[in-house]
Tab-separated table of N, CA and C in Angstrom:
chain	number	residue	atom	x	y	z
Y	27	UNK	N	88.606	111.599	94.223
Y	27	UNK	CA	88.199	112.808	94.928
Y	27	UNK	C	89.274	113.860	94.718
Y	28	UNK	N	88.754	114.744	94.039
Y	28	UNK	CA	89.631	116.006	94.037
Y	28	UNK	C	89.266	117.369	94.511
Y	29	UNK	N	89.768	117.862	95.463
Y	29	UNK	CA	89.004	119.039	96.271
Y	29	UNK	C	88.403	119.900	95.329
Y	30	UNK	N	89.151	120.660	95.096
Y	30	UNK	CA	89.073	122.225	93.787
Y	30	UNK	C	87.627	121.742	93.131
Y	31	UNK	N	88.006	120.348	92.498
Y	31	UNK	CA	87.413	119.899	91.364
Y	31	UNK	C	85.736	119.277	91.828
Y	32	UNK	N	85.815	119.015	92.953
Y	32	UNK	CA	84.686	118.214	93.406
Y	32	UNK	C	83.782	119.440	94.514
Y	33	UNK	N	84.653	120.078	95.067
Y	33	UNK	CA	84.138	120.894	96.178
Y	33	UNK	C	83.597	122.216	95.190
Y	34	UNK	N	82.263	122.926	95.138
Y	34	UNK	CA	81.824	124.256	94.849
Y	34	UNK	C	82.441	125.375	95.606
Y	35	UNK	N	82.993	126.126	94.023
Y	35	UNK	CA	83.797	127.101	94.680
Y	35	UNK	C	83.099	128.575	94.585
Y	36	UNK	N	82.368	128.524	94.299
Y	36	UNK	CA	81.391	129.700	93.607
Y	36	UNK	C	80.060	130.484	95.115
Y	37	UNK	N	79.696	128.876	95.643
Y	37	UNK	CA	78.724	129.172	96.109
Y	37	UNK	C	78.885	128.992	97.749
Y	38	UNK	N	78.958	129.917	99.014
Y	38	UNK	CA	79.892	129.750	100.025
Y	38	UNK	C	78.950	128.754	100.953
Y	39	UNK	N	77.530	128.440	100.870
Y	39	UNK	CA	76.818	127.704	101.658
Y	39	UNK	C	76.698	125.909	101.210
Y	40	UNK	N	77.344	126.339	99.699
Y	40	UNK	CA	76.866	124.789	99.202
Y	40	UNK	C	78.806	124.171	99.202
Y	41	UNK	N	79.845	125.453	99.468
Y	41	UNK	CA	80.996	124.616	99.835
Y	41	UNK	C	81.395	124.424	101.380
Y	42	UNK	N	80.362	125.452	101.916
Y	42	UNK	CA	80.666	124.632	103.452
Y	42	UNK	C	79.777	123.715	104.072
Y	43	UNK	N	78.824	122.742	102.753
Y	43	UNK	CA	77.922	121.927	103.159
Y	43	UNK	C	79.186	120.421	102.682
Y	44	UNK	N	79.759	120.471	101.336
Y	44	UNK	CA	80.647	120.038	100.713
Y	44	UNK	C	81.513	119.445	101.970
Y	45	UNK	N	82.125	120.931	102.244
Y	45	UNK	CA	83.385	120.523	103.536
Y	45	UNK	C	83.118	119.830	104.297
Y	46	UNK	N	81.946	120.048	104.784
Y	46	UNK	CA	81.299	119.139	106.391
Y	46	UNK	C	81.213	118.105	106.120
Y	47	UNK	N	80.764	117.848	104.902
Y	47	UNK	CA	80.730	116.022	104.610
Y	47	UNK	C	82.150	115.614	104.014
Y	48	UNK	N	82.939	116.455	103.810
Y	48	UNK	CA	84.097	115.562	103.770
Y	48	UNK	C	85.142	114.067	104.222
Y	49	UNK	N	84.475	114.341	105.600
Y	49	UNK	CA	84.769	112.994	106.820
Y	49	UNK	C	83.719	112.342	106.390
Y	50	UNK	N	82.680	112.253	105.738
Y	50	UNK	CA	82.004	110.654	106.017
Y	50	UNK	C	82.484	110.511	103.668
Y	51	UNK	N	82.490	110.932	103.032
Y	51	UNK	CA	83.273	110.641	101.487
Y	51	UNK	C	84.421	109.895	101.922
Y	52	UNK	N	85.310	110.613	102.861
Y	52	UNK	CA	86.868	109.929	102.746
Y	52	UNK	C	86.156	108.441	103.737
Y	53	UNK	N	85.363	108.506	104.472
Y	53	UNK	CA	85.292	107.357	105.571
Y	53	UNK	C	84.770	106.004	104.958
Y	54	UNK	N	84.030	106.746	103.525
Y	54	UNK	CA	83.131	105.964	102.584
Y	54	UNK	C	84.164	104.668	101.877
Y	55	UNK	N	85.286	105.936	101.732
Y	55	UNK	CA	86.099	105.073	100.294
Y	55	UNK	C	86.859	104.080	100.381
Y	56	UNK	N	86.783	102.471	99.713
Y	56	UNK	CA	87.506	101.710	100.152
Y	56	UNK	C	89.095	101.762	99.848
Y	57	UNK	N	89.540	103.067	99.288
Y	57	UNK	CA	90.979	102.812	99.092
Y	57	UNK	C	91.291	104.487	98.723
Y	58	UNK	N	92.420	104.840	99.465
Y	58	UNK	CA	92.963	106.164	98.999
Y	58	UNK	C	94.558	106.352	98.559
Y	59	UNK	N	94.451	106.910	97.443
Y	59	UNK	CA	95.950	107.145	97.017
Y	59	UNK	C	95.979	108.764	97.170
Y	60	UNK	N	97.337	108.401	98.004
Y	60	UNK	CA	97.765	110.352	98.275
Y	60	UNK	C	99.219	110.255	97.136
Y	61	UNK	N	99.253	111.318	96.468
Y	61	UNK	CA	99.844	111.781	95.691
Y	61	UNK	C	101.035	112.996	96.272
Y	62	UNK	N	101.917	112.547	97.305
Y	62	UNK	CA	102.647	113.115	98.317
Y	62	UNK	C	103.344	114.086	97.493
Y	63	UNK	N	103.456	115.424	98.089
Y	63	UNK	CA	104.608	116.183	97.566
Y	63	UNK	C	105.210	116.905	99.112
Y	64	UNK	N	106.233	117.605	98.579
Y	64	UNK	CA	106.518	118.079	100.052
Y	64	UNK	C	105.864	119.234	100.772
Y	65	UNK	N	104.671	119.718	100.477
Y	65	UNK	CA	103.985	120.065	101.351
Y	65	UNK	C	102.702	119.629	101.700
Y	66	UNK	N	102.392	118.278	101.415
Y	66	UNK	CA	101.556	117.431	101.409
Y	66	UNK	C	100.763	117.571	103.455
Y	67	UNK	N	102.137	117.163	103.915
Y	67	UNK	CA	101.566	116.875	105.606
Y	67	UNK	C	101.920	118.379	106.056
Y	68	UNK	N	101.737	119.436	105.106
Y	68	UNK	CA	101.811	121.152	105.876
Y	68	UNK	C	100.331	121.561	105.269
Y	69	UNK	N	99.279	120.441	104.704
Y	69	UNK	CA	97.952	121.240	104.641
Y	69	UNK	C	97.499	120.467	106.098
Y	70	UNK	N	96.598	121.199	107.066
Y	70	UNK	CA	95.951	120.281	107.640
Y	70	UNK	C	94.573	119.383	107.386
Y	71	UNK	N	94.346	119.787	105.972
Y	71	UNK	CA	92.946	118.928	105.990
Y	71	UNK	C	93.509	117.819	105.093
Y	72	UNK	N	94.496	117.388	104.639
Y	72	UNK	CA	95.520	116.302	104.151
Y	72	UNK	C	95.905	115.597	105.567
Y	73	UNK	N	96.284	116.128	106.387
Y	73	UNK	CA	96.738	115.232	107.535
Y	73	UNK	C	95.125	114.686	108.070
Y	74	UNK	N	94.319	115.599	108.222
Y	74	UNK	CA	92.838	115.194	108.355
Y	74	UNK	C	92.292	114.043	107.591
Y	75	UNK	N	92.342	114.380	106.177
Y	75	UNK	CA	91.789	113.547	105.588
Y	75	UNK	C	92.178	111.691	105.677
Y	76	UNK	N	94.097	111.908	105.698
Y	76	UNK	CA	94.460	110.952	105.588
Y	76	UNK	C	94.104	109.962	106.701
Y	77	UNK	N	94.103	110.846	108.248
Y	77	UNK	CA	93.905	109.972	109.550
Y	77	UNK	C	92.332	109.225	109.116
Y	78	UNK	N	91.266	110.315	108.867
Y	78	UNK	CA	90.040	109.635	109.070
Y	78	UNK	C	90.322	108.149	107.840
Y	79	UNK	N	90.805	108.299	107.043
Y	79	UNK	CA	91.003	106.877	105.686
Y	79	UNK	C	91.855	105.687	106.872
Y	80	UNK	N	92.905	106.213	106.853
Y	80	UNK	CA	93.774	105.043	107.759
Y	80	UNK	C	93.098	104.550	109.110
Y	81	UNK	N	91.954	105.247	109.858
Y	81	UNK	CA	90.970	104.470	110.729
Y	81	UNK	C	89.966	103.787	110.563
Y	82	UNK	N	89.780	104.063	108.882
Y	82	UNK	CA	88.281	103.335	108.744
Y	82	UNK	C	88.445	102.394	108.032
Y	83	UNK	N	89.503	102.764	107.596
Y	83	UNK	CA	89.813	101.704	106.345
Y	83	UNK	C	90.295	99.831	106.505
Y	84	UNK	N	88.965	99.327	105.804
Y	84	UNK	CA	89.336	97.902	105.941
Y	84	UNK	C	90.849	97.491	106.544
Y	85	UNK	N	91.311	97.641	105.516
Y	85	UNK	CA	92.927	97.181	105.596
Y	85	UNK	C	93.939	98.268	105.567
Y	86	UNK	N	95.479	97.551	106.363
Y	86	UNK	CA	96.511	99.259	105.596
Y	86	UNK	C	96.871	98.931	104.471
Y	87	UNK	N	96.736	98.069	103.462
Y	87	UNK	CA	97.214	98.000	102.039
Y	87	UNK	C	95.894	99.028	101.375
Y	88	UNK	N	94.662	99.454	102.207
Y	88	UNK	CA	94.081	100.680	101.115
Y	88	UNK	C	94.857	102.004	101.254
Y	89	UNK	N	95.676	102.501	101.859
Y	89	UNK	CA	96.032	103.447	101.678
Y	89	UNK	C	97.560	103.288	100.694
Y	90	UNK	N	97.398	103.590	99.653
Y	90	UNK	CA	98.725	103.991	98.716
Y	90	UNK	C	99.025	105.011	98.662
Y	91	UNK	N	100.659	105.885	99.013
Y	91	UNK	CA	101.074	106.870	99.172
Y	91	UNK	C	102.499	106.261	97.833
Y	92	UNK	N	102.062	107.944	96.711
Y	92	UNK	CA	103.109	107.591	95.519
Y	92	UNK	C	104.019	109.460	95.659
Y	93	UNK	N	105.055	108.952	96.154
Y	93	UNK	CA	105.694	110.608	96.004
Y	93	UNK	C	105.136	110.896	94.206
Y	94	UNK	N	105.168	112.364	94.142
Y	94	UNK	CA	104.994	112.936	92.621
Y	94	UNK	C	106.221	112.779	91.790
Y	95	UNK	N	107.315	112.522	92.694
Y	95	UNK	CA	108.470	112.564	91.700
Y	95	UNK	C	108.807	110.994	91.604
Y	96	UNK	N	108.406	110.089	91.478
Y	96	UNK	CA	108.342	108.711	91.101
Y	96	UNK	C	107.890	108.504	89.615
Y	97	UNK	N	106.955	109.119	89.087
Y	97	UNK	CA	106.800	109.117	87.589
Y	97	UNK	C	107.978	109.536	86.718
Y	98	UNK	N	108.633	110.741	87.279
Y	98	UNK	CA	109.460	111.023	86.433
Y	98	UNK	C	110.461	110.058	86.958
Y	99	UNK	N	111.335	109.629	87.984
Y	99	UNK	CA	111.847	108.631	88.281
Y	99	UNK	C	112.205	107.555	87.509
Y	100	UNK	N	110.932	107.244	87.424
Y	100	UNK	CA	110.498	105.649	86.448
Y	100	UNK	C	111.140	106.082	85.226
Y	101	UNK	N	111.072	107.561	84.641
Y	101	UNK	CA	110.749	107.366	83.050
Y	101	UNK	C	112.301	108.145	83.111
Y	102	UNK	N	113.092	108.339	84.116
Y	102	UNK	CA	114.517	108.653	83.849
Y	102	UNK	C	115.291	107.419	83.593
Y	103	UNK	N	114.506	106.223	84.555
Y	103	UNK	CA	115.548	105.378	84.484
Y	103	UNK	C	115.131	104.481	83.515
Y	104	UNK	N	114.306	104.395	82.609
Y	104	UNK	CA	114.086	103.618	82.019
Y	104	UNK	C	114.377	104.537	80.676
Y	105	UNK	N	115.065	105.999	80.199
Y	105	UNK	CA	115.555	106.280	79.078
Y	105	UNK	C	117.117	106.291	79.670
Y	106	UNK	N	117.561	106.310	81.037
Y	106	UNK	CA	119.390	105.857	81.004
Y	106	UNK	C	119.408	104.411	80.733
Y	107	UNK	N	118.867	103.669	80.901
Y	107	UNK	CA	118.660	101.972	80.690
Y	107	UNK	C	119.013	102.021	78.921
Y	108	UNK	N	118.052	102.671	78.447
Y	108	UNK	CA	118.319	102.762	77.080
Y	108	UNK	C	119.810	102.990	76.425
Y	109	UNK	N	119.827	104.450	76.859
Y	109	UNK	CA	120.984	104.865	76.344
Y	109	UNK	C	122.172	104.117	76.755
Y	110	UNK	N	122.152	103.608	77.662
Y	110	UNK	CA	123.579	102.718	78.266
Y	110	UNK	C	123.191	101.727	77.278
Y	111	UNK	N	122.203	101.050	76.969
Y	111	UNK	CA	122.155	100.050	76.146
Y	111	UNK	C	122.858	100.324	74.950
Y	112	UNK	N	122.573	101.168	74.216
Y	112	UNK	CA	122.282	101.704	73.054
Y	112	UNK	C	123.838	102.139	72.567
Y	113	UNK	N	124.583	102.687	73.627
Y	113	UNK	CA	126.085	102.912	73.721
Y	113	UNK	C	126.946	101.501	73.750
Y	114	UNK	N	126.473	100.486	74.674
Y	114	UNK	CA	127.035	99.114	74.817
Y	114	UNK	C	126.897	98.607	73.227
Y	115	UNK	N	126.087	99.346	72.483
Y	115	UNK	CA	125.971	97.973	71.365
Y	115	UNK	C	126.867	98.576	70.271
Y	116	UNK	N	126.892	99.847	70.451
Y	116	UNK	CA	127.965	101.120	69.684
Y	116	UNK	C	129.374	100.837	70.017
Y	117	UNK	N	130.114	100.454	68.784
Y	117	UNK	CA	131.579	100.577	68.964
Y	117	UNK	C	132.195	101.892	68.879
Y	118	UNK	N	131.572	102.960	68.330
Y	118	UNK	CA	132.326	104.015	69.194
Y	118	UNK	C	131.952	104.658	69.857
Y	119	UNK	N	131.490	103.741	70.814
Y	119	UNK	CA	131.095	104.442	72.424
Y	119	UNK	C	132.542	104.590	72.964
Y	120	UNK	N	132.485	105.637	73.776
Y	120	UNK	CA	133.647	106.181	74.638
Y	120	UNK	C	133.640	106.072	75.970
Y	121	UNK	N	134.217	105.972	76.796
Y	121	UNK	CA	134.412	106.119	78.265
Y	121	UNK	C	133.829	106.966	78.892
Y	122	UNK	N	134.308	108.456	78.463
Y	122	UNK	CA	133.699	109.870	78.878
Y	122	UNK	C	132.084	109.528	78.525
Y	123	UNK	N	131.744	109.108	77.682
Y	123	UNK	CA	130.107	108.982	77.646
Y	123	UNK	C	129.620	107.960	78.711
Y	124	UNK	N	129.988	106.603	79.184
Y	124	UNK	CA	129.659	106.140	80.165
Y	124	UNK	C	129.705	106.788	81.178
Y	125	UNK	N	130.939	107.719	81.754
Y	125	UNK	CA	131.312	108.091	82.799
Y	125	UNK	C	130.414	109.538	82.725
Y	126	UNK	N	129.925	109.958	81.790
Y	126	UNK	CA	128.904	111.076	81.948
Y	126	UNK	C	127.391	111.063	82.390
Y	127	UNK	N	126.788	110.128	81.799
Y	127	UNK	CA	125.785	109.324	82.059
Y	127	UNK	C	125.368	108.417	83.698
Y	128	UNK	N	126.944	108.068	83.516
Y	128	UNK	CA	127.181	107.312	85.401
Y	128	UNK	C	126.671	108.622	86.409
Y	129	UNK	N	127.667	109.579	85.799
Y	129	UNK	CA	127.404	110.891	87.006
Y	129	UNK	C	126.108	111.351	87.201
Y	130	UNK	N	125.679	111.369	85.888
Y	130	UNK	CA	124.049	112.173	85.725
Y	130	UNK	C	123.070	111.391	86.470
Y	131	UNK	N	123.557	109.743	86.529
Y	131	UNK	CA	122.527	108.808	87.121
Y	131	UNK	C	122.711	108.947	88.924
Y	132	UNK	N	124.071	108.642	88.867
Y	132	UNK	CA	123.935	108.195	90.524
Y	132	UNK	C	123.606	110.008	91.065
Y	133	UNK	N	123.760	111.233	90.188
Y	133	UNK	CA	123.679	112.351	91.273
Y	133	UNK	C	122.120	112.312	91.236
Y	134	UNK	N	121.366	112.107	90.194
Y	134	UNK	CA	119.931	111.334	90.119
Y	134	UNK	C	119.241	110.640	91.225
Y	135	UNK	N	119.703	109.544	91.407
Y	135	UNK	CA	119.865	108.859	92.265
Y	135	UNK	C	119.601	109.405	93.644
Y	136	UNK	N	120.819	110.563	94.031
Y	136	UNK	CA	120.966	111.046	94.947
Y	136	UNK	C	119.799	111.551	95.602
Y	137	UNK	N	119.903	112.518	94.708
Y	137	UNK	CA	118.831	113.067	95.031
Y	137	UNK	C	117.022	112.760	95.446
Y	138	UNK	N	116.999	111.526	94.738
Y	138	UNK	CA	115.975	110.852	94.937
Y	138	UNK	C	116.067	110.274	95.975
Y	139	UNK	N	117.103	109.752	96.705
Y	139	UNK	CA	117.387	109.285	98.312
Y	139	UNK	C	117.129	110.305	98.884
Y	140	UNK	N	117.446	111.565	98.647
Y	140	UNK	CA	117.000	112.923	99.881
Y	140	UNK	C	115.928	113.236	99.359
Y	141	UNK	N	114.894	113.044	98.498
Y	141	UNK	CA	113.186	113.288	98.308
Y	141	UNK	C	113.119	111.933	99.228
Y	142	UNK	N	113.132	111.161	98.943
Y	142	UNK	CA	112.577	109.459	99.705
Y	142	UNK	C	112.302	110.086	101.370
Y	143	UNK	N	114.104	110.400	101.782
Y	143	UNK	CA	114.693	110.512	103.046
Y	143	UNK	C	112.931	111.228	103.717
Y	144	UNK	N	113.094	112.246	103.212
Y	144	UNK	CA	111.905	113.605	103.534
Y	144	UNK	C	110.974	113.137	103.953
Y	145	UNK	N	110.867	112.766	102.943
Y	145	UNK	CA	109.060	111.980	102.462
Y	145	UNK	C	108.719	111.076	103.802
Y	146	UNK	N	109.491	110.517	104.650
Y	146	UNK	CA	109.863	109.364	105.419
Y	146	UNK	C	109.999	109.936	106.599
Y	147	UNK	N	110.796	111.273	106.974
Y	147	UNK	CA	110.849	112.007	107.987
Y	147	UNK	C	109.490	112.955	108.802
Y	148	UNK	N	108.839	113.380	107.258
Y	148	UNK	CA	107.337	113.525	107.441
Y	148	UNK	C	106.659	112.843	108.285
């Protein structure tokens, strides 16, 4: 379900027929993934949508919540994985290159603890 994409934007009687049935689509679906960003819980029909899923919903393992910055996440740490590799197998790897890479990761890192933190405080 994608609003924009699913809801008629053209025609104002056939998107406020759309809207109204919104609560029984989300009530329908056996599983919802929210795609969190940080203004995710500042729409209210996101906080809407999500309550009516988490009451109807069989189980709480249907609701999956993936912050947006987890993809790139994944695919940072799995090209520093590399390159640390790739330096370990290199004899003239240098120090300053570990210790550059270290910094770039853990301030990485960091920062991804204060997106998490947020996300959690929400």
């Amino acid at each position: 379900w994608f609003d924009r994409i699913c809801v008629d934007q053209q025609s104002p009687d056939l998107k406020l027929q759309t809207i109204q049935a919104i609560p029984g689509f989300v009530a329908q679906s056996q599983e919802m993934l929210v795609l969190w960003d940080d203004t995710y819980f500042e729409r209210l029909w996101c906080n809407c949508e999500l309550a009516i899923h988490v009451k109807t919903a069989a189980s709480p393992r249907a609701t999956k919540i993936v912050a947006l910055w987890m993809p790139f996440w994944t695919l940072f740490w799995i090209c520093a994985n590399t390159v640390v590799a790739l330096l370990s197998a290199s004899e003239e790897a240098s120090w300053s290159l570990y210790f550059f890479f270290g910094f770039l990761y853990a301030a990485f890192c960091l920062h991804k603890l204060q997106l998490h933190k947020h996300m959690l405080d929400q």
